[in-house]
Amino acid sequence: MTTTLKSKLQDDLNAAIKERNELRSSTLRLTLSAITNEEVAGKQKRELSDDEVLKVITREAKKRREAADAFTKGGRAESAEREKAEGEVLAEYLPQQLSDDELDAIVAQAVAEARAAGAEGPRAMGAVMKIVNPKVAGQAEGGRVAAAVKKLLQG
């Protein structure tokens, strides 16, 4: 039987509790409760697929990044460090992120495809995003992708 991503998170949580790793156990506990909330959110309770679990982890990691930025701007370095550390725990469960060069190469190819299909001007943005998103799913955050697309469309 293959272990699901959710059961891996649970196993890792149990290990973190045994090791008394407070940061890791609290991060995994919060993430698992976010997954559970998602499972009971609809009309019927259901198991999330690994892809859906990944989306929850991605969302949780993004929250940590945004909180870390907010704490840094607010001069609360200790809280920012904590959020960053939690984000790093979550990053272990996410696909390897694309480097800027890899992302730019994928975007450049998509821009060429969209232009070949006749997409120009502001409408090109949507066309390019449609081509890029499935190729980078989970490997680059939406904001980062959009910025790269904008940069290349202006260039």
PDB file of C-alpha atoms in Angstrom, residues 14 17-18 34 43 65 86-87 91 102 118 152:
ATOM      1  CA  ASN A  14       4.435  11.488  15.776  1.00  0.00           C
ATOM      2  CA  ILE A  17       6.493  14.675  19.232  1.00  0.00           C
ATOM      3  CA  LYS A  18       8.735  11.816  20.362  1.00  0.00           C
ATOM      4  CA  ALA A  34      -5.921  22.657   7.918  1.00  0.00           C
ATOM      5  CA  LYS A  43     -21.412  18.720   2.317  1.00  0.00           C
ATOM      6  CA  ARG A  65       5.938  33.630   4.193  1.00  0.00           C
ATOM      7  CA  GLU A  86       7.751  26.836   9.998  1.00  0.00           C
ATOM      8  CA  GLY A  87       7.817  27.628   6.274  1.00  0.00           C
ATOM      9  CA  ALA A  91       8.879  23.288   2.153  1.00  0.00           C
ATOM     10  CA  GLU A 102      14.133  27.744 -15.178  1.00  0.00           C
ATOM     11  CA  GLY A 118      -2.126  35.662 -31.900  1.00  0.00           C
ATOM     12  CA  LEU A 152       8.880  39.121 -20.378  1.00  0.00           C
TER      13      LEU A 152
END
